[in-house]
Short mmCIF file of C-alpha atoms in Angstrom, two decimals:
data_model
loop_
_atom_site.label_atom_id
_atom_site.label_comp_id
_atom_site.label_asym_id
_atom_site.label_seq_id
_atom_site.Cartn_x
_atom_site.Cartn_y
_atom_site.Cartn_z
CA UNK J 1 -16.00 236.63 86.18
CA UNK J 2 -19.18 237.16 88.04
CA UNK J 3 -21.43 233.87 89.12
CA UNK J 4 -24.09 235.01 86.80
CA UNK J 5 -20.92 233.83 84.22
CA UNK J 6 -20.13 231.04 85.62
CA UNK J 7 -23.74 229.67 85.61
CA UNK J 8 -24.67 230.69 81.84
CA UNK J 9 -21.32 228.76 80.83
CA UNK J 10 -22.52 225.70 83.22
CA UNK J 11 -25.95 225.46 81.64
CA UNK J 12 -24.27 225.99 77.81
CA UNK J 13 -22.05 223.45 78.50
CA UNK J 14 -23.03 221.04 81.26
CA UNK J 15 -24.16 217.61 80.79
CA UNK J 16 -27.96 218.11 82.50
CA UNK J 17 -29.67 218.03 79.45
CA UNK J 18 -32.42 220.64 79.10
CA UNK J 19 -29.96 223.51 80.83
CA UNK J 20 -28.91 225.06 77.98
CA UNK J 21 -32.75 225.61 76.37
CA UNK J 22 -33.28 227.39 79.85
CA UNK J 23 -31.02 230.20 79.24
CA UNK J 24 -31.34 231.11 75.83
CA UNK J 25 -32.34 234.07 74.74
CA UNK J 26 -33.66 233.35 71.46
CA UNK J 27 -35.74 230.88 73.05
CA UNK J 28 -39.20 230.79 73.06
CA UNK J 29 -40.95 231.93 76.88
CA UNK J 30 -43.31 228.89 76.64
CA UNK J 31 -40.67 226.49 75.68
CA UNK J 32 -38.17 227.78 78.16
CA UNK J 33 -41.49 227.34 81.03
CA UNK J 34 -41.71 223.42 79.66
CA UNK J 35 -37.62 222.50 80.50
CA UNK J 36 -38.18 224.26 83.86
CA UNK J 37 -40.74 222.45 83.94
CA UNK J 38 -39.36 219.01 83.23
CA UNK J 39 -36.01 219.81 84.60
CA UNK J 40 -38.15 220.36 88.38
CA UNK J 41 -40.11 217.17 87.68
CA UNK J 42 -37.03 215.35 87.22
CA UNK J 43 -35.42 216.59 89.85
CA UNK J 44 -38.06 215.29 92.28
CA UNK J 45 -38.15 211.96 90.69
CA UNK J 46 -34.46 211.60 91.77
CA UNK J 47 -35.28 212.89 94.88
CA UNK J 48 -38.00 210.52 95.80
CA UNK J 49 -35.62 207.24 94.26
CA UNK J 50 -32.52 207.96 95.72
CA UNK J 51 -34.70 208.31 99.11
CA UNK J 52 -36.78 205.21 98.51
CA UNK J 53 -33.76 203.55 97.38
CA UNK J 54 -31.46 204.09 100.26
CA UNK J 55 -34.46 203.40 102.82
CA UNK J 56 -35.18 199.95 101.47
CA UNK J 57 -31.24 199.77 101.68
CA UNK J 58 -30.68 200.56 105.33
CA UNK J 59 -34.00 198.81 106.42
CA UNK J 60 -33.77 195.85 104.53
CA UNK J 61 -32.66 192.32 106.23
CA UNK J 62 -29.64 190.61 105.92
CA UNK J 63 -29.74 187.67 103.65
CA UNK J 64 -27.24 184.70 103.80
CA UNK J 65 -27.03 181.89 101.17
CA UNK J 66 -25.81 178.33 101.58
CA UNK J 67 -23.46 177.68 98.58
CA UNK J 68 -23.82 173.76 99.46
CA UNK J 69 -25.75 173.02 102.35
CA UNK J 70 -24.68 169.44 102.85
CA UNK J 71 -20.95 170.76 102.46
CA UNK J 72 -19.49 168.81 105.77
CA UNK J 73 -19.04 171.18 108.78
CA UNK J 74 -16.39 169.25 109.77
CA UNK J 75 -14.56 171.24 107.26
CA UNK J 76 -15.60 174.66 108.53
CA UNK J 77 -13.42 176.40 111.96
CA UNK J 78 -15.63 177.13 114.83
CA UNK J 79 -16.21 180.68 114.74
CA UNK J 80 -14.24 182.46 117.39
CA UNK J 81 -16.04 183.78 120.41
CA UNK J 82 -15.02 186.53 122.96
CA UNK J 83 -16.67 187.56 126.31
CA UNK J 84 -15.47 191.24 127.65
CA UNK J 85 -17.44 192.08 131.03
CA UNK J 86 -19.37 195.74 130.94
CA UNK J 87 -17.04 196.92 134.06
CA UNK J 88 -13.01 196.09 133.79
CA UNK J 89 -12.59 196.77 136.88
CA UNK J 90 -13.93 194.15 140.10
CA UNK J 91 -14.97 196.61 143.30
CA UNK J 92 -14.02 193.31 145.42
CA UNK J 93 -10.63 193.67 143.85
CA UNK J 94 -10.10 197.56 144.17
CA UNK J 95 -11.13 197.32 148.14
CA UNK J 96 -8.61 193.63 148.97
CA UNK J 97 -5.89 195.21 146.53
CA UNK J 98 -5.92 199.03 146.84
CA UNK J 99 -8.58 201.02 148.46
CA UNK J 100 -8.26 199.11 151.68
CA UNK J 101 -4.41 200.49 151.82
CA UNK J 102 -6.05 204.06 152.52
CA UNK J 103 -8.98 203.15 154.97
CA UNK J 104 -6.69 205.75 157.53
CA UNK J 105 -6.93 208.68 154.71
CA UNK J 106 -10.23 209.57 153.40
CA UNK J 107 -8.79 212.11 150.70
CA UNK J 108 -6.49 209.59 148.92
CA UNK J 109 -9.18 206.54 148.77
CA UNK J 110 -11.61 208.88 147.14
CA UNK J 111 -8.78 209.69 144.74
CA UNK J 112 -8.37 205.85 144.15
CA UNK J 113 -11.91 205.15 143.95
CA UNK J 114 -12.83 208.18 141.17
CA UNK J 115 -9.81 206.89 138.95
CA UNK J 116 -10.10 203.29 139.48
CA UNK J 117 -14.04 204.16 138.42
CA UNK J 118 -12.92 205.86 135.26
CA UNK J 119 -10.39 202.85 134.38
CA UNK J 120 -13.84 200.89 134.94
CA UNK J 121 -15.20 202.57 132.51
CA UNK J 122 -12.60 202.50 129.30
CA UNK J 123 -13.71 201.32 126.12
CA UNK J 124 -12.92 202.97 122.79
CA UNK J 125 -14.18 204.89 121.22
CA UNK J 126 -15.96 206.14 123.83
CA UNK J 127 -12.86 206.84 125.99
CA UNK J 128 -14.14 210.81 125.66
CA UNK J 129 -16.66 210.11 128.14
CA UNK J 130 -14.21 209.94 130.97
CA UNK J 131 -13.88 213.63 131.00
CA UNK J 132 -17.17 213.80 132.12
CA UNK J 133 -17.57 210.98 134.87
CA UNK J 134 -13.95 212.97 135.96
CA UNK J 135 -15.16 216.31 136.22
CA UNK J 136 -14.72 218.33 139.32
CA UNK J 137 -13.92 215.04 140.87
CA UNK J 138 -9.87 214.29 142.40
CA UNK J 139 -7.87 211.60 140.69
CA UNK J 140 -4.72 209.81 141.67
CA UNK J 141 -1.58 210.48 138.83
CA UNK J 142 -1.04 207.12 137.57
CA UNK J 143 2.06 206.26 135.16
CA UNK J 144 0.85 205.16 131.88
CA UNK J 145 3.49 202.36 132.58
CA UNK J 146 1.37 201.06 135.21
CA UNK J 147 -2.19 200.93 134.45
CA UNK J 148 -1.85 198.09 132.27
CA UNK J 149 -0.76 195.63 135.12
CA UNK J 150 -3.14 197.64 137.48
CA UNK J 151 -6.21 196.62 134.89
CA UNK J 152 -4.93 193.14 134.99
CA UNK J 153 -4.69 192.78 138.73
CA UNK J 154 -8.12 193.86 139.06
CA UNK J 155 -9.94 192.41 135.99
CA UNK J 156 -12.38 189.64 136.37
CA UNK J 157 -10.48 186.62 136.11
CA UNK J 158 -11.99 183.26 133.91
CA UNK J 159 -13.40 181.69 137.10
CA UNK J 160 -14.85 185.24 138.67
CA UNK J 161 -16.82 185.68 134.89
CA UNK J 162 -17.78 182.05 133.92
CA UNK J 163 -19.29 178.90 135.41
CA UNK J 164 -19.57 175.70 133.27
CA UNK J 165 -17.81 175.88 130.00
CA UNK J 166 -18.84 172.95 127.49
CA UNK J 167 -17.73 172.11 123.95
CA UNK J 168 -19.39 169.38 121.69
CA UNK J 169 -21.51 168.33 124.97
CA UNK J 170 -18.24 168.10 126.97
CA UNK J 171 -17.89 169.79 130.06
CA UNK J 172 -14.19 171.75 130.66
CA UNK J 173 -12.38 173.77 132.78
CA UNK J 174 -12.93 177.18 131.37
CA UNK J 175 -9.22 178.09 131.55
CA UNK J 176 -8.46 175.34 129.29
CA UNK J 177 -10.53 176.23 126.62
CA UNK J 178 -10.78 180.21 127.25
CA UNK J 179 -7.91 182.42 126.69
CA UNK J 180 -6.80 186.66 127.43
CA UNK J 181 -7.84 188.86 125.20
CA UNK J 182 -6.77 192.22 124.59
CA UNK J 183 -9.36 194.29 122.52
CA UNK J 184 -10.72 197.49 121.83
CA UNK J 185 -13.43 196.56 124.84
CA UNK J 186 -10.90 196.17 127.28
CA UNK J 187 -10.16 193.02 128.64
CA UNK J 188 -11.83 190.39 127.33
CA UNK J 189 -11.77 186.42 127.32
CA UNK J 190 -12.03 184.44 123.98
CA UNK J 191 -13.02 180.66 122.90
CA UNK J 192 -10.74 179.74 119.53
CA UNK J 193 -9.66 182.97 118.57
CA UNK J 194 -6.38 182.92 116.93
CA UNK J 195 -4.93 186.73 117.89
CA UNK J 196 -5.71 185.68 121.61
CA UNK J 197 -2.66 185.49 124.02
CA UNK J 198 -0.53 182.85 124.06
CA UNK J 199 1.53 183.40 126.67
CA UNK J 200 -1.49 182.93 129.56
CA UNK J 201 -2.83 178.93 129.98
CA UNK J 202 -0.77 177.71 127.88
CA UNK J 203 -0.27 174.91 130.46
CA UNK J 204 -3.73 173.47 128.90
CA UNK J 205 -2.56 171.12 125.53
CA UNK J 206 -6.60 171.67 124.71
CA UNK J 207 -6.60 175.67 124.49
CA UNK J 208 -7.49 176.79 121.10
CA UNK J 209 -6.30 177.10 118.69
CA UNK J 210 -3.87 174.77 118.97
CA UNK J 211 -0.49 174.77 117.29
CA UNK J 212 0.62 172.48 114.60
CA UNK J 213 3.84 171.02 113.61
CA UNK J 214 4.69 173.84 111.38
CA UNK J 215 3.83 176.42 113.60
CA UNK J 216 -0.10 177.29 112.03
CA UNK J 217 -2.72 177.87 114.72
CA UNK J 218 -5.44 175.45 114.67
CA UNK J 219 -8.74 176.61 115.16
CA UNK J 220 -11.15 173.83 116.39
CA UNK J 221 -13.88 172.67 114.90
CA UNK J 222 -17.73 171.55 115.48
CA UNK J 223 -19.22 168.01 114.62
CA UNK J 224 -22.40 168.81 114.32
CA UNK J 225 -25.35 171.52 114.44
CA UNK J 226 -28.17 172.04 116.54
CA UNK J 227 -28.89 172.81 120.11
CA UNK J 228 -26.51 170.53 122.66
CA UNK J 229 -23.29 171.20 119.95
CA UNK J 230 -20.84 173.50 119.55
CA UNK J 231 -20.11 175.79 122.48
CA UNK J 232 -21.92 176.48 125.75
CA UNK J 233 -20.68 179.25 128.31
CA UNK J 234 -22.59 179.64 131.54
CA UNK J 235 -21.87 183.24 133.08
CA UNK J 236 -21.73 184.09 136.65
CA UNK J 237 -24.00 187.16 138.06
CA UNK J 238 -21.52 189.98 138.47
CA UNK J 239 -24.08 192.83 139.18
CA UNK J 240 -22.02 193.09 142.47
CA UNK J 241 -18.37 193.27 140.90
CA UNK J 242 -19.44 196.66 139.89
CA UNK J 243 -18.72 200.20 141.76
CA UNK J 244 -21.90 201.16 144.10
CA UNK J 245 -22.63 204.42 142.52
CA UNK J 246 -22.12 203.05 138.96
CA UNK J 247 -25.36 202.71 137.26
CA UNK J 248 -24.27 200.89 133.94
CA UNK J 249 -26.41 198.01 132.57
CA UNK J 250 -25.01 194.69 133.66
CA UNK J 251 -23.68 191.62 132.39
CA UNK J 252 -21.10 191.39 129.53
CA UNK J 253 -20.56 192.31 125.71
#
């Protein structure tokens, strides 16, 4: 079956209308010129609407409609709100904690320093990039056992990342109100987020969400809008928590 075949059966018996006048013989040279014709023309006008059609698609604004807009947002949970620093890892923390430990051995600190820069750096999906700050550059082996409590012993903590906290014009310790977050950013901090830990500040009976009596997580909720309400998070300037050489943007995502 050649694909000369296969494309005369197509046109017999495909569902383009105007095909099937194309190929036959008995057809009329003029006529079969016209469904060309048309058949082109057509295909441009699908051409040019699919194209304007998807452009006014990805271009086009988002557009959000109030169902009832006196409905009581009392009734509504505060969304929730997470805060994951650009760099994971504090260069205050990597010299008190680690690098100082090999101030007699220059090989092994720069070992520390290129992996505990790559740990910095991890944030998926761009995890691939790591080959490439790593290349031709010495590492230290570390057990994927261990670089979870490594991250967490050298992650900004709440009071290294944020200042003033306030809720509903209240001011509040940001650890009572700000919980660990584990996300595909890193290590992040979150405001009323109910798949935040619960096993760090828990000490705080404020910490949202709180727990009811059956056991449901209890997102809080705002009593009003407009500037002054809701929630207010002043951030601390950690341009210097990062690595000297690393040349990221700074401040938080």
């Amino acid at each position: 079956m050649t694909l000369k075949s296969i494309w005369v059966d197509y046109c017999e018996n495909g569902s383009i209308h105007g095909l099937r006048h194309i190929i036959q013989k008995d057809e009329k040279p003029w006529m079969r010129f016209i469904w060309v014709l048309l058949l082109i023309v057509a295909s441009i006008a699908i051409v040019v609407l699919v194209s304007a059609s998807w452009e006014k698609y990805s271009y086009s604004s988002m557009e959000i409609t109030v169902d009832d807009p006196r409905y009581p947002i009392t009734k509504i949970d505060f969304p929730a709100v997470t805060i994951c620093p650009i760099s994971k890892i504090m260069y205050s923390k990597a010299l008190d904690l680690v690098l100082n430990k090999y101030s007699n051995d220059s090989d092994l600190r720069i070992k520390w320093a290129n992996s505990l820069q790559a740990l910095s750096r991890i944030q998926f999906p761009h995890n691939t990039n790591l080959y490439f700050i790593l290349q031709n550059k010495s590492t230290v082996n570390i057990p994927l056992n261990d670089i979870s409590d490594l991250m967490l012993k050298l992650a900004p903590s709440i009071e290294d990342i944020f200042k003033k906290c306030i809720w509903r014009g209240a001011m509040y310790k940001c650890k009572d109100i700000l919980r660990f977050q584990r996300t595909e950013e890193g290590f992040c901090y979150s405001f009323n987020s109910q798949t935040a830990e619960r096993n760090v500040n828990d000490q705080s009976q404020i910490n949202p969400p709180l727990i009811g009596s059956d056991g449901v997580l209890i997102p809080l909720r705002n009593n009003a809008a407009g500037k002054g309400t809701g929630l207010s998070l002043i951030m601390s300037n950690m341009s210097d928590s990062f690595f000297p050489n690393d040349n990221r943007r700074r401040g938080f995502n």
